[in-house]
Amino acid sequence: MKKALIIMSSTFLLSGTLLFGMVYLAIANYAPQMNGWSDPPGKFSMAMDATMVRVPFTLSIIFMIIGSLLFATVMIEAISAEKIKMNPESKNIEVSEIVKED
């Protein structure tokens, strides 16, 4: 179960980050070609509307939030179950203890 949650959280976080980067790149490529824009929404929002990437932009942020929350859930569960053992010499977290199946 923990492995599945870690894989899901990593997938959501990675796909959200990649989608966010691609959307931001599309907006950055379009923005210099704009002749004018209105001041209240700003250049970024106008470029986002013109390239029609508002939904993927929002979806990427939602994916990153879901991935972060799932990852935090796994970490909190591992900490509360005392499955993370700290090495007193180097203070490193044993990742193998988090991934182990019960």
Short mmCIF file of N, CA, C and O in Angstrom, two decimals:
data_model
loop_
_atom_site.label_atom_id
_atom_site.label_comp_id
_atom_site.label_asym_id
_atom_site.label_seq_id
_atom_site.Cartn_x
_atom_site.Cartn_y
_atom_site.Cartn_z
N MET A 1 0.82 -1.20 0.00
CA MET A 1 0.00 0.00 0.00
C MET A 1 0.86 1.26 0.00
O MET A 1 0.56 2.21 -0.71
N LYS A 2 1.93 1.23 0.80
CA LYS A 2 2.80 2.41 0.86
C LYS A 2 3.53 2.62 -0.46
O LYS A 2 3.72 3.75 -0.89
N LYS A 3 3.94 1.49 -1.08
CA LYS A 3 4.61 1.62 -2.37
C LYS A 3 3.67 2.24 -3.41
O LYS A 3 4.08 3.08 -4.20
N ALA A 4 2.42 1.81 -3.39
CA ALA A 4 1.45 2.35 -4.34
C ALA A 4 1.24 3.84 -4.10
O ALA A 4 1.14 4.61 -5.06
N LEU A 5 1.16 4.26 -2.83
CA LEU A 5 0.98 5.69 -2.54
C LEU A 5 2.20 6.51 -2.95
O LEU A 5 2.06 7.62 -3.45
N ILE A 6 3.38 5.95 -2.76
CA ILE A 6 4.60 6.66 -3.15
C ILE A 6 4.66 6.79 -4.67
O ILE A 6 5.00 7.85 -5.21
N ILE A 7 4.30 5.73 -5.38
CA ILE A 7 4.29 5.78 -6.84
C ILE A 7 3.24 6.77 -7.34
O ILE A 7 3.49 7.56 -8.25
N MET A 8 2.05 6.74 -6.72
CA MET A 8 0.99 7.68 -7.12
C MET A 8 1.41 9.12 -6.86
O MET A 8 1.21 9.99 -7.71
N SER A 9 1.98 9.37 -5.68
CA SER A 9 2.37 10.74 -5.36
C SER A 9 3.48 11.22 -6.28
O SER A 9 3.45 12.36 -6.75
N SER A 10 4.42 10.35 -6.57
CA SER A 10 5.51 10.73 -7.48
C SER A 10 4.97 11.01 -8.88
O SER A 10 5.40 11.96 -9.54
N THR A 11 4.04 10.18 -9.33
CA THR A 11 3.46 10.36 -10.66
C THR A 11 2.69 11.67 -10.75
O THR A 11 2.84 12.42 -11.72
N PHE A 12 1.85 11.94 -9.76
CA PHE A 12 1.10 13.19 -9.77
C PHE A 12 2.04 14.40 -9.71
O PHE A 12 1.86 15.36 -10.45
N LEU A 13 3.03 14.35 -8.85
CA LEU A 13 3.95 15.47 -8.70
C LEU A 13 4.76 15.69 -9.97
O LEU A 13 4.90 16.82 -10.44
N LEU A 14 5.25 14.61 -10.55
CA LEU A 14 6.06 14.74 -11.77
C LEU A 14 5.22 15.20 -12.95
O LEU A 14 5.63 16.09 -13.71
N SER A 15 4.03 14.60 -13.13
CA SER A 15 3.19 15.01 -14.27
C SER A 15 2.70 16.45 -14.11
O SER A 15 2.63 17.19 -15.09
N GLY A 16 2.38 16.85 -12.90
CA GLY A 16 1.98 18.23 -12.67
C GLY A 16 3.10 19.21 -12.96
O GLY A 16 2.88 20.26 -13.56
N THR A 17 4.30 18.85 -12.54
CA THR A 17 5.45 19.72 -12.78
C THR A 17 5.77 19.83 -14.27
O THR A 17 6.04 20.93 -14.78
N LEU A 18 5.74 18.70 -14.98
CA LEU A 18 6.00 18.73 -16.42
C LEU A 18 4.93 19.52 -17.17
O LEU A 18 5.24 20.30 -18.08
N LEU A 19 3.67 19.30 -16.81
CA LEU A 19 2.59 20.03 -17.47
C LEU A 19 2.70 21.53 -17.19
O LEU A 19 2.52 22.35 -18.08
N PHE A 20 3.02 21.88 -15.94
CA PHE A 20 3.20 23.29 -15.57
C PHE A 20 4.32 23.91 -16.39
O PHE A 20 4.19 25.03 -16.91
N GLY A 21 5.43 23.19 -16.55
CA GLY A 21 6.55 23.71 -17.32
C GLY A 21 6.21 23.91 -18.78
O GLY A 21 6.59 24.92 -19.39
N MET A 22 5.49 22.94 -19.36
CA MET A 22 5.12 23.08 -20.78
C MET A 22 4.14 24.23 -20.99
O MET A 22 4.25 24.98 -21.98
N VAL A 23 3.18 24.39 -20.09
CA VAL A 23 2.22 25.49 -20.20
C VAL A 23 2.94 26.83 -20.04
O VAL A 23 2.69 27.77 -20.78
N TYR A 24 3.83 26.90 -19.08
CA TYR A 24 4.57 28.14 -18.85
C TYR A 24 5.45 28.48 -20.06
O TYR A 24 5.58 29.65 -20.42
N LEU A 25 6.01 27.45 -20.67
CA LEU A 25 6.83 27.66 -21.86
C LEU A 25 5.98 28.19 -23.01
O LEU A 25 6.41 29.09 -23.75
N ALA A 26 4.78 27.65 -23.18
CA ALA A 26 3.88 28.12 -24.24
C ALA A 26 3.50 29.58 -24.01
O ALA A 26 3.46 30.38 -24.95
N ILE A 27 3.23 29.94 -22.76
CA ILE A 27 2.88 31.33 -22.45
C ILE A 27 4.08 32.25 -22.68
O ILE A 27 3.94 33.33 -23.24
N ALA A 28 5.25 31.78 -22.29
CA ALA A 28 6.46 32.60 -22.46
C ALA A 28 6.80 32.80 -23.93
O ALA A 28 7.34 33.84 -24.31
N ASN A 29 6.51 31.81 -24.76
CA ASN A 29 6.76 31.96 -26.20
C ASN A 29 5.77 32.91 -26.85
O ASN A 29 6.10 33.57 -27.83
N TYR A 30 4.56 32.96 -26.34
CA TYR A 30 3.53 33.81 -26.95
C TYR A 30 3.60 35.26 -26.46
O TYR A 30 3.31 36.18 -27.22
N ALA A 31 3.97 35.48 -25.22
CA ALA A 31 3.92 36.81 -24.61
C ALA A 31 4.72 37.88 -25.36
O ALA A 31 4.24 39.00 -25.51
N PRO A 32 5.92 37.62 -25.87
CA PRO A 32 6.65 38.68 -26.58
C PRO A 32 5.97 39.12 -27.88
O PRO A 32 6.21 40.23 -28.35
N GLN A 33 5.11 38.29 -28.44
CA GLN A 33 4.46 38.62 -29.70
C GLN A 33 3.21 39.47 -29.50
O GLN A 33 2.60 39.91 -30.46
N MET A 34 2.82 39.69 -28.25
CA MET A 34 1.61 40.48 -27.97
C MET A 34 1.89 41.96 -28.23
O MET A 34 2.93 42.48 -27.82
N ASN A 35 0.95 42.60 -28.89
CA ASN A 35 1.10 44.03 -29.16
C ASN A 35 0.68 44.88 -27.98
O ASN A 35 1.30 45.88 -27.66
N GLY A 36 -0.40 44.50 -27.34
CA GLY A 36 -0.88 45.28 -26.21
C GLY A 36 -1.70 44.40 -25.29
O GLY A 36 -2.12 43.31 -25.64
N TRP A 37 -1.89 44.89 -24.09
CA TRP A 37 -2.67 44.14 -23.12
C TRP A 37 -3.27 45.12 -22.13
O TRP A 37 -2.80 46.25 -21.98
N SER A 38 -4.33 44.69 -21.48
CA SER A 38 -4.95 45.57 -20.49
C SER A 38 -4.24 45.38 -19.16
O SER A 38 -3.74 44.30 -18.84
N ASP A 39 -4.22 46.41 -18.37
CA ASP A 39 -3.44 46.41 -17.14
C ASP A 39 -4.04 45.57 -16.01
O ASP A 39 -3.30 44.85 -15.35
N PRO A 40 -5.33 45.58 -15.73
CA PRO A 40 -5.81 44.79 -14.59
C PRO A 40 -5.53 43.29 -14.69
O PRO A 40 -5.00 42.72 -13.75
N PRO A 41 -5.84 42.60 -15.81
CA PRO A 41 -5.47 41.18 -15.80
C PRO A 41 -3.98 40.96 -16.01
O PRO A 41 -3.43 40.00 -15.54
N GLY A 42 -3.33 41.83 -16.74
CA GLY A 42 -1.89 41.72 -16.94
C GLY A 42 -1.52 40.92 -18.17
O GLY A 42 -2.34 40.27 -18.80
N LYS A 43 -0.25 40.98 -18.51
CA LYS A 43 0.26 40.33 -19.71
C LYS A 43 0.19 38.81 -19.60
O LYS A 43 -0.15 38.12 -20.56
N PHE A 44 0.52 38.28 -18.43
CA PHE A 44 0.51 36.83 -18.24
C PHE A 44 -0.89 36.25 -18.43
O PHE A 44 -1.07 35.27 -19.15
N SER A 45 -1.87 36.88 -17.82
CA SER A 45 -3.25 36.39 -17.93
C SER A 45 -3.78 36.53 -19.35
O SER A 45 -4.50 35.64 -19.84
N MET A 46 -3.46 37.61 -20.01
CA MET A 46 -3.91 37.80 -21.39
C MET A 46 -3.26 36.77 -22.32
O MET A 46 -3.90 36.24 -23.22
N ALA A 47 -1.98 36.48 -22.10
CA ALA A 47 -1.30 35.46 -22.91
C ALA A 47 -1.87 34.08 -22.63
O ALA A 47 -2.00 33.25 -23.53
N MET A 48 -2.25 33.83 -21.38
CA MET A 48 -2.86 32.55 -21.02
C MET A 48 -4.21 32.38 -21.71
O MET A 48 -4.54 31.30 -22.20
N ASP A 49 -4.98 33.45 -21.76
CA ASP A 49 -6.28 33.40 -22.44
C ASP A 49 -6.10 33.23 -23.95
O ASP A 49 -6.85 32.49 -24.58
N ALA A 50 -5.13 33.91 -24.52
CA ALA A 50 -4.93 33.85 -25.96
C ALA A 50 -4.44 32.48 -26.41
O ALA A 50 -4.79 32.01 -27.50
N THR A 51 -3.63 31.81 -25.60
CA THR A 51 -3.13 30.48 -25.97
C THR A 51 -4.05 29.37 -25.47
O THR A 51 -3.79 28.20 -25.74
N MET A 52 -5.09 29.71 -24.74
CA MET A 52 -6.10 28.77 -24.24
C MET A 52 -5.48 27.66 -23.37
O MET A 52 -5.75 26.48 -23.57
N VAL A 53 -4.65 28.04 -22.42
CA VAL A 53 -4.01 27.06 -21.54
C VAL A 53 -4.40 27.25 -20.08
O VAL A 53 -3.72 26.76 -19.19
N ARG A 54 -5.51 27.93 -19.84
CA ARG A 54 -5.93 28.15 -18.46
C ARG A 54 -6.29 26.83 -17.77
O ARG A 54 -5.94 26.61 -16.62
N VAL A 55 -6.98 25.92 -18.48
CA VAL A 55 -7.37 24.64 -17.88
C VAL A 55 -6.14 23.76 -17.61
O VAL A 55 -6.01 23.23 -16.49
N PRO A 56 -5.22 23.57 -18.56
CA PRO A 56 -4.03 22.79 -18.24
C PRO A 56 -3.18 23.42 -17.13
O PRO A 56 -2.58 22.70 -16.32
N PHE A 57 -3.14 24.74 -17.09
CA PHE A 57 -2.39 25.43 -16.04
C PHE A 57 -2.98 25.11 -14.67
O PHE A 57 -2.26 24.75 -13.73
N THR A 58 -4.31 25.20 -14.56
CA THR A 58 -4.99 24.89 -13.30
C THR A 58 -4.85 23.42 -12.97
O THR A 58 -4.61 23.05 -11.80
N LEU A 59 -4.96 22.55 -13.97
CA LEU A 59 -4.84 21.12 -13.75
C LEU A 59 -3.44 20.75 -13.27
O LEU A 59 -3.29 19.88 -12.41
N SER A 60 -2.43 21.41 -13.79
CA SER A 60 -1.06 21.12 -13.36
C SER A 60 -0.86 21.49 -11.89
O SER A 60 -0.21 20.75 -11.15
N ILE A 61 -1.43 22.60 -11.48
CA ILE A 61 -1.31 23.00 -10.08
C ILE A 61 -2.06 22.01 -9.19
O ILE A 61 -1.57 21.62 -8.11
N ILE A 62 -3.23 21.55 -9.63
CA ILE A 62 -4.00 20.57 -8.86
C ILE A 62 -3.21 19.26 -8.76
O ILE A 62 -3.16 18.65 -7.68
N PHE A 63 -2.59 18.82 -9.84
CA PHE A 63 -1.77 17.60 -9.81
C PHE A 63 -0.62 17.73 -8.82
O PHE A 63 -0.33 16.79 -8.07
N MET A 64 0.05 18.88 -8.82
CA MET A 64 1.16 19.07 -7.90
C MET A 64 0.68 19.07 -6.45
O MET A 64 1.35 18.52 -5.57
N ILE A 65 -0.47 19.66 -6.18
CA ILE A 65 -1.01 19.68 -4.83
C ILE A 65 -1.39 18.27 -4.39
O ILE A 65 -1.07 17.85 -3.26
N ILE A 66 -2.05 17.51 -5.26
CA ILE A 66 -2.44 16.14 -4.93
C ILE A 66 -1.20 15.29 -4.67
O ILE A 66 -1.14 14.53 -3.69
N GLY A 67 -0.19 15.40 -5.52
CA GLY A 67 1.05 14.64 -5.32
C GLY A 67 1.75 15.00 -4.03
O GLY A 67 2.23 14.12 -3.30
N SER A 68 1.78 16.28 -3.70
CA SER A 68 2.41 16.71 -2.45
C SER A 68 1.64 16.21 -1.24
O SER A 68 2.23 15.77 -0.24
N LEU A 69 0.31 16.27 -1.31
CA LEU A 69 -0.51 15.79 -0.19
C LEU A 69 -0.37 14.28 0.00
O LEU A 69 -0.29 13.80 1.15
N LEU A 70 -0.35 13.53 -1.09
CA LEU A 70 -0.16 12.08 -0.96
C LEU A 70 1.20 11.75 -0.38
O LEU A 70 1.33 10.87 0.47
N PHE A 71 2.22 12.46 -0.84
CA PHE A 71 3.57 12.22 -0.32
C PHE A 71 3.65 12.59 1.16
O PHE A 71 4.27 11.88 1.94
N ALA A 72 3.02 13.70 1.53
CA ALA A 72 3.01 14.10 2.93
C ALA A 72 2.25 13.08 3.78
O ALA A 72 2.66 12.79 4.91
N THR A 73 1.18 12.51 3.24
CA THR A 73 0.43 11.49 3.96
C THR A 73 1.30 10.26 4.25
O THR A 73 1.28 9.72 5.36
N VAL A 74 2.06 9.84 3.26
CA VAL A 74 2.94 8.70 3.44
C VAL A 74 4.00 9.00 4.50
O VAL A 74 4.28 8.18 5.37
N MET A 75 4.57 10.20 4.42
CA MET A 75 5.61 10.56 5.39
C MET A 75 5.06 10.68 6.80
O MET A 75 5.68 10.22 7.76
N ILE A 76 3.90 11.29 6.94
CA ILE A 76 3.30 11.43 8.28
C ILE A 76 2.95 10.07 8.86
O ILE A 76 3.16 9.82 10.04
N GLU A 77 2.42 9.18 8.01
CA GLU A 77 2.08 7.84 8.47
C GLU A 77 3.33 7.09 8.91
O GLU A 77 3.31 6.38 9.93
N ALA A 78 4.42 7.24 8.15
CA ALA A 78 5.66 6.56 8.51
C ALA A 78 6.25 7.12 9.80
O ALA A 78 6.77 6.37 10.63
N ILE A 79 6.15 8.41 9.98
CA ILE A 79 6.68 9.02 11.20
C ILE A 79 5.85 8.61 12.41
O ILE A 79 6.39 8.28 13.46
N SER A 80 4.54 8.62 12.26
CA SER A 80 3.69 8.28 13.39
C SER A 80 3.80 6.81 13.76
O SER A 80 3.61 6.44 14.91
N ALA A 81 4.11 5.95 12.81
CA ALA A 81 4.27 4.53 13.10
C ALA A 81 5.71 4.20 13.52
O ALA A 81 6.03 3.05 13.75
N GLU A 82 6.54 5.21 13.61
CA GLU A 82 7.94 5.07 14.00
C GLU A 82 8.70 4.09 13.11
O GLU A 82 9.47 3.27 13.57
N LYS A 83 8.44 4.20 11.82
CA LYS A 83 9.14 3.34 10.88
C LYS A 83 10.37 4.00 10.29
O LYS A 83 11.10 3.38 9.54
N ILE A 84 10.55 5.25 10.57
CA ILE A 84 11.76 5.94 10.12
C ILE A 84 12.78 5.89 11.24
O ILE A 84 12.52 6.35 12.34
N LYS A 85 13.88 5.30 10.95
CA LYS A 85 14.95 5.20 11.96
C LYS A 85 16.04 6.19 11.59
O LYS A 85 16.52 6.22 10.47
N MET A 86 16.39 7.00 12.53
CA MET A 86 17.42 8.00 12.29
C MET A 86 18.79 7.39 12.62
O MET A 86 18.96 6.73 13.63
N ASN A 87 19.73 7.62 11.77
CA ASN A 87 21.09 7.21 12.01
C ASN A 87 21.73 8.29 12.89
O ASN A 87 21.84 9.43 12.48
N PRO A 88 22.13 7.97 14.11
CA PRO A 88 22.63 9.01 15.02
C PRO A 88 23.90 9.70 14.54
O PRO A 88 24.18 10.82 14.91
N GLU A 89 24.68 9.04 13.68
CA GLU A 89 25.92 9.65 13.22
C GLU A 89 25.69 10.67 12.12
O GLU A 89 26.23 11.76 12.14
N SER A 90 24.85 10.34 11.14
CA SER A 90 24.70 11.25 10.00
C SER A 90 23.33 11.89 9.90
O SER A 90 23.10 12.73 9.05
N LYS A 91 22.40 11.48 10.72
CA LYS A 91 21.03 12.04 10.73
C LYS A 91 20.32 11.82 9.41
O LYS A 91 19.49 12.60 9.01
N ASN A 92 20.65 10.75 8.69
CA ASN A 92 20.00 10.43 7.42
C ASN A 92 18.78 9.57 7.67
O ASN A 92 18.79 8.71 8.55
N ILE A 93 17.75 9.75 6.88
CA ILE A 93 16.54 8.95 6.98
C ILE A 93 16.71 7.70 6.13
O ILE A 93 17.15 7.78 4.99
N GLU A 94 16.37 6.56 6.71
CA GLU A 94 16.42 5.30 5.99
C GLU A 94 15.18 5.21 5.09
O GLU A 94 14.09 4.95 5.56
N VAL A 95 15.36 5.41 3.80
CA VAL A 95 14.24 5.39 2.86
C VAL A 95 13.68 3.99 2.72
O VAL A 95 12.48 3.80 2.52
N SER A 96 14.49 2.98 2.88
CA SER A 96 14.02 1.60 2.75
C SER A 96 12.97 1.28 3.80
O SER A 96 12.10 0.43 3.59
N GLU A 97 13.00 1.94 4.92
CA GLU A 97 12.01 1.72 5.98
C GLU A 97 10.65 2.30 5.59
O GLU A 97 9.63 1.82 6.03
N ILE A 98 10.64 3.32 4.77
CA ILE A 98 9.39 3.93 4.34
C ILE A 98 8.70 3.07 3.30
O ILE A 98 7.51 2.88 3.30
N VAL A 99 9.51 2.48 2.40
CA VAL A 99 8.97 1.76 1.26
C VAL A 99 8.54 0.35 1.60
O VAL A 99 7.72 -0.23 0.92
N LYS A 100 9.07 -0.23 2.67
CA LYS A 100 8.75 -1.61 3.04
C LYS A 100 7.27 -1.83 3.19
O LYS A 100 6.56 -1.01 3.74
N GLU A 101 6.83 -2.97 2.68
CA GLU A 101 5.43 -3.36 2.86
C GLU A 101 5.26 -3.99 4.24
O GLU A 101 6.18 -4.61 4.77
N ASP A 102 4.10 -3.78 4.81
CA ASP A 102 3.83 -4.37 6.13
C ASP A 102 3.47 -5.83 6.03
O ASP A 102 2.94 -6.34 5.17
#
